[in-house]
PDB file of C-alpha atoms in Angstrom:
ATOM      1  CA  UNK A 716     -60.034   8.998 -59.660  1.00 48.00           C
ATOM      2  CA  UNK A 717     -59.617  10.376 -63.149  1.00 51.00           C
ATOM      3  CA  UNK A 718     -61.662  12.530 -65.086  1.00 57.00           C
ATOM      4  CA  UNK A 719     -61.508  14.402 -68.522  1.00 63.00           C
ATOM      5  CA  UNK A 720     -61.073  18.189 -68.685  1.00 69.00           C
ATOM      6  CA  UNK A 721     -64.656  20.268 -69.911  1.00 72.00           C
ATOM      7  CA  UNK A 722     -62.925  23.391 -69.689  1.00 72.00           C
ATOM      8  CA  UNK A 723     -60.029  25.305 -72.063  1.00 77.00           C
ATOM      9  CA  UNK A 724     -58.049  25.167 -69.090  1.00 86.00           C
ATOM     10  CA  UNK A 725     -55.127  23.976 -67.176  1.00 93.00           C
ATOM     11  CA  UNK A 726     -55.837  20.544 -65.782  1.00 95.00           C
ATOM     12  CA  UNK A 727     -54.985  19.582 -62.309  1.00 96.00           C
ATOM     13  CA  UNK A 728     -54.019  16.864 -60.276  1.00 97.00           C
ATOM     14  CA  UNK A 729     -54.754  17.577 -56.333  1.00 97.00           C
ATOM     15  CA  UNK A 730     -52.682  15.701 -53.478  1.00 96.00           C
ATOM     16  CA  UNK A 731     -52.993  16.127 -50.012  1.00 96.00           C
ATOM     17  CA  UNK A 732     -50.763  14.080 -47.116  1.00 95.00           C
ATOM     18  CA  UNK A 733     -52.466  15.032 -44.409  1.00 93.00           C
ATOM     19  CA  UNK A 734     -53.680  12.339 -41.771  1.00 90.00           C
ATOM     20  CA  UNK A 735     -57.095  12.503 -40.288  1.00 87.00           C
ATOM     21  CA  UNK A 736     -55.441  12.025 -37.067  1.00 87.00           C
ATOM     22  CA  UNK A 737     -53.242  15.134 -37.660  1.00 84.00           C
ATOM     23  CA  UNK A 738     -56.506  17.055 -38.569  1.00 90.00           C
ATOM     24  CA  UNK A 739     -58.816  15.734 -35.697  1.00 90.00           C
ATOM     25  CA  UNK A 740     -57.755  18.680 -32.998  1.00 86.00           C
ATOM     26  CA  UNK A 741     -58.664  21.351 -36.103  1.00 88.00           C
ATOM     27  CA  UNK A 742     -62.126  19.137 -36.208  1.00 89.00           C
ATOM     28  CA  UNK A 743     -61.335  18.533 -39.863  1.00 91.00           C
ATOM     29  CA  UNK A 744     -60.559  15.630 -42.163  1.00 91.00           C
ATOM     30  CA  UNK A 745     -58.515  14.683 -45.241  1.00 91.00           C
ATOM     31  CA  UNK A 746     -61.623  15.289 -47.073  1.00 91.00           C
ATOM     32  CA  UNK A 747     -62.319  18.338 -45.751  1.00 92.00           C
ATOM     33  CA  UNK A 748     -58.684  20.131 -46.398  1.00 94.00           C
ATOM     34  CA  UNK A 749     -58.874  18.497 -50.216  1.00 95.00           C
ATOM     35  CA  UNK A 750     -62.644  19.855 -50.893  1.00 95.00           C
ATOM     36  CA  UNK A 751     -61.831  23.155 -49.645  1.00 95.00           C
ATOM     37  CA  UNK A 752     -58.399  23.314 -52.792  1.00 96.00           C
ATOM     38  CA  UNK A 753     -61.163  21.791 -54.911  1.00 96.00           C
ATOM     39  CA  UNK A 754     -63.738  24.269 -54.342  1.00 96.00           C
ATOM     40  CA  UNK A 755     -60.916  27.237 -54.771  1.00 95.00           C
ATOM     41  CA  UNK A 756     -59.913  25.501 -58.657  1.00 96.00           C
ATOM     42  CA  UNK A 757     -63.222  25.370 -59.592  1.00 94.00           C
ATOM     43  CA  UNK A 758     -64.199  28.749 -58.603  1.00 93.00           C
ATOM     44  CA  UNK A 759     -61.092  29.771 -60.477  1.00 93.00           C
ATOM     45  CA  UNK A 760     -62.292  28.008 -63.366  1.00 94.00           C
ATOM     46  CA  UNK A 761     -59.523  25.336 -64.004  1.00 95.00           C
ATOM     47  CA  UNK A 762     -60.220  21.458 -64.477  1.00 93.00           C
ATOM     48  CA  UNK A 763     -59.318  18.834 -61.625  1.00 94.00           C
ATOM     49  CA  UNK A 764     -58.889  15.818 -63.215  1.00 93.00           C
ATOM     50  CA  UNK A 765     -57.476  13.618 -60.259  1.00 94.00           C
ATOM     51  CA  UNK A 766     -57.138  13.869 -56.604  1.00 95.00           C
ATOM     52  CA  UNK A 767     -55.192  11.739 -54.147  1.00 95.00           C
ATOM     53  CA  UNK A 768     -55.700  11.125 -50.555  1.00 93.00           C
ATOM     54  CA  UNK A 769     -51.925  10.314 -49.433  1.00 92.00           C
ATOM     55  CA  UNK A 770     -52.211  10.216 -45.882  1.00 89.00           C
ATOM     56  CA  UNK A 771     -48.847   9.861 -43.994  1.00 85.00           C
ATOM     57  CA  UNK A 772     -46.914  10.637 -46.995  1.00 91.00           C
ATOM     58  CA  UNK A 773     -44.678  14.013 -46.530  1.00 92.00           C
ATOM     59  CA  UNK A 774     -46.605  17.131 -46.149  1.00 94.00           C
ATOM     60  CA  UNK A 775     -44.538  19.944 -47.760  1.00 95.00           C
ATOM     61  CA  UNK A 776     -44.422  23.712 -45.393  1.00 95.00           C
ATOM     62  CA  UNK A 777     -46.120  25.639 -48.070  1.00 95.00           C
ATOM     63  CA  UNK A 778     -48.346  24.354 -51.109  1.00 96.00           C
ATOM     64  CA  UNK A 779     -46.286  23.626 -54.125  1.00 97.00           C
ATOM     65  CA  UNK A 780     -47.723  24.042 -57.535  1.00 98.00           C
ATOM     66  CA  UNK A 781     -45.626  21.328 -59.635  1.00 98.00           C
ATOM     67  CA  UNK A 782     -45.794  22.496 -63.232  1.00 97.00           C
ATOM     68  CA  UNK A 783     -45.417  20.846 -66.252  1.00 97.00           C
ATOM     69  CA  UNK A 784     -44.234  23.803 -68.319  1.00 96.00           C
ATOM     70  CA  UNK A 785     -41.331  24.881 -67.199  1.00 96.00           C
ATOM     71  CA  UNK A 786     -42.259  28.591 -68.889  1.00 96.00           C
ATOM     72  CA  UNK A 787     -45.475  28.681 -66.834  1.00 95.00           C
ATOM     73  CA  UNK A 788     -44.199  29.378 -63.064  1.00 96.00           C
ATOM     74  CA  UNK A 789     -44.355  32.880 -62.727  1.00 95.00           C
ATOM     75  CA  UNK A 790     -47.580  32.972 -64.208  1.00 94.00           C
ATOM     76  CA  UNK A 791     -49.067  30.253 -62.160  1.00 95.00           C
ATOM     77  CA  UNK A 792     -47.692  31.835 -58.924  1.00 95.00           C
ATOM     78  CA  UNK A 793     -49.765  35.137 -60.105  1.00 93.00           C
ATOM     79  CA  UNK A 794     -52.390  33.487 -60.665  1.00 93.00           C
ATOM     80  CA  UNK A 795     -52.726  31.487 -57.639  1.00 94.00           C
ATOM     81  CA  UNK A 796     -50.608  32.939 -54.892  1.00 90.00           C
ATOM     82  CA  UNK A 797     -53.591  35.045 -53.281  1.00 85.00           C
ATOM     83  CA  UNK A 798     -56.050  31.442 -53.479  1.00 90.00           C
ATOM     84  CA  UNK A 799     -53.691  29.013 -51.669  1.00 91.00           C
ATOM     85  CA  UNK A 800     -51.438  32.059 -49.745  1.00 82.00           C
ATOM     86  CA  UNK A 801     -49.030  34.321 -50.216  1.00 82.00           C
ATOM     87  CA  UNK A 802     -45.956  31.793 -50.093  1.00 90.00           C
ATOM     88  CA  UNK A 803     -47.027  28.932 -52.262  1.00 95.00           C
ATOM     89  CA  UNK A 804     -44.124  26.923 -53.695  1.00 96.00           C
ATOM     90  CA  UNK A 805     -43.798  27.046 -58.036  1.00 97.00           C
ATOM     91  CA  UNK A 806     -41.844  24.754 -59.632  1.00 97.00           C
ATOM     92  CA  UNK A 807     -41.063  22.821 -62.874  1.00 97.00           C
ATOM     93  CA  UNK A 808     -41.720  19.024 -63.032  1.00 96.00           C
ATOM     94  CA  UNK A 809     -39.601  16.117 -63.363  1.00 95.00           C
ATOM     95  CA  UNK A 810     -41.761  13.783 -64.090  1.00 94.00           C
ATOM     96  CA  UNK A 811     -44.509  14.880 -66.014  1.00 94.00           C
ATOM     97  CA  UNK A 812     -47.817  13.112 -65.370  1.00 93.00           C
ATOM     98  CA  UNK A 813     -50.447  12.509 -68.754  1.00 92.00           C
ATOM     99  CA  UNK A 814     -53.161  15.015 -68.937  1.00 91.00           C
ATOM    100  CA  UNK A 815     -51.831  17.356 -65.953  1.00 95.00           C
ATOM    101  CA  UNK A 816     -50.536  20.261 -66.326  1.00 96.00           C
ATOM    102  CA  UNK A 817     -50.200  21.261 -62.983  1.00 97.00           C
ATOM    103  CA  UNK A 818     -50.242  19.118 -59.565  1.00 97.00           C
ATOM    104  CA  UNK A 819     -50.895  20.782 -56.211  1.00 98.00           C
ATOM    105  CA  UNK A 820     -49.420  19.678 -53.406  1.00 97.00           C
ATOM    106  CA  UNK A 821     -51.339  21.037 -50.350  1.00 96.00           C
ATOM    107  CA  UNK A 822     -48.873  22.427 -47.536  1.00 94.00           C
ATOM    108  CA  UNK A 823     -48.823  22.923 -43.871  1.00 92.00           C
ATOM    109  CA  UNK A 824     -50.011  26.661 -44.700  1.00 92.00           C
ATOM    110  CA  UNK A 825     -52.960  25.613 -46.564  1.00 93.00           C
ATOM    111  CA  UNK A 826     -54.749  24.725 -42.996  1.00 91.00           C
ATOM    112  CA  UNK A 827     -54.189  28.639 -41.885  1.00 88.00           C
ATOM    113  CA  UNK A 828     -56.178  29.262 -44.806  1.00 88.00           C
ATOM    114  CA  UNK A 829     -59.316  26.746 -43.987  1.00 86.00           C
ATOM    115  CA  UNK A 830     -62.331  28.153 -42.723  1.00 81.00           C
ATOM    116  CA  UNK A 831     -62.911  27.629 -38.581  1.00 73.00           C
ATOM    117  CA  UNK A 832     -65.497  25.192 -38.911  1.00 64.00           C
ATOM    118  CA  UNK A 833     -66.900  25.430 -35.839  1.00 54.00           C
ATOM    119  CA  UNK A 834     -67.071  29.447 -36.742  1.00 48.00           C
ATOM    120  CA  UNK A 835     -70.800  28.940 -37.701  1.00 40.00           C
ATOM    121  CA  UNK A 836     -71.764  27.405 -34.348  1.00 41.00           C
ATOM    122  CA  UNK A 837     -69.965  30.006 -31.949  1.00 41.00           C
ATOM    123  CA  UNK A 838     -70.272  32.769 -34.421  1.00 42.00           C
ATOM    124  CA  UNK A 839     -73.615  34.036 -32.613  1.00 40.00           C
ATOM    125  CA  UNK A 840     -71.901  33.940 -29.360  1.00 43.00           C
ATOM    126  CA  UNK A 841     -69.076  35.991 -30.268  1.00 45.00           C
ATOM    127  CA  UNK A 842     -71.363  38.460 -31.692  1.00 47.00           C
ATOM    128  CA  UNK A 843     -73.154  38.914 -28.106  1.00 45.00           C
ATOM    129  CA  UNK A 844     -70.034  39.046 -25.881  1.00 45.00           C
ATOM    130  CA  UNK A 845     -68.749  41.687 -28.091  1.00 45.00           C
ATOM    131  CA  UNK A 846     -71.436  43.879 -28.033  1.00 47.00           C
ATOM    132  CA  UNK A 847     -71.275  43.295 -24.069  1.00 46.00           C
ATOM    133  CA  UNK A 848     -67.682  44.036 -24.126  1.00 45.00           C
ATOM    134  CA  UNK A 849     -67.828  47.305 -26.381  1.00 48.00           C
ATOM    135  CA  UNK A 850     -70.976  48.757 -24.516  1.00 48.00           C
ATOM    136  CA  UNK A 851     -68.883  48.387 -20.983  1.00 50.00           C
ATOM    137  CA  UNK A 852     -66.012  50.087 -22.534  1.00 50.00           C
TER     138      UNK A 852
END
């Protein structure tokens, strides 16, 4: 869906190709992968005024950042190289789409940056056997 922009801000569109099927052995979903880029715009303060759940449709290598001011790239890989990894894709848009400044594309490398979620249920274990391990050594 669509939404207006509260902030002074750049205004995004998110898209994500990923299948649930291609997500099930990570235990995530579609969802999941596009909440997590959500979560990392807001916290960087920007507006996300559409998001689209494209599943099967091609799934770039690393997330691209398609601008719509051609002047804006180098600044907008600054700004979010280190939030979506350190070889995100920046370029200029074709097409431009009304009220977007910038659509992100999320890329194969986005997943290497999701959070294990099964990290909070085997966390305590790992703790344990480490503690074994080091006190052996």
């Amino acid at each position: 869906g669509r939404v207006g922009a509260p902030l002074d801000a750049p205004s995004f569109r998110v898209t994500s190709g990923f299948a649930d099927a291609d997500l099930q052995a990570l235990g995530l979903r579609n969802s999941d992968v596009l909440n997590q880029a959500i979560d990392r715009l807001l916290f960087a303060q920007v507006n996300v005024v559409s998001v689209a759940q494209l599943p099967g449709s091609s799934v770039p290598e690393h997330s691209t950042f398609v601008v719509a001011d051609a002047s804006t790239v180098d600044g907008v890989r600054q700004q979010y190289e280190g939030i979506f990894g350190t070889d995100i894709d920046v370029r200029a848009a074709e097409v431009l789409i009304d009220g977007v400044d910038i659509e992100l594309i999320l890329g194969l490398d986005f997943l290497a940056t999701m959070p294990d979620p099964a990290a909070a249920n085997v966390g305590s274990q790992d703790d344990a056997s480490t503690e074994t391990s080091e006190s052996d050594g």
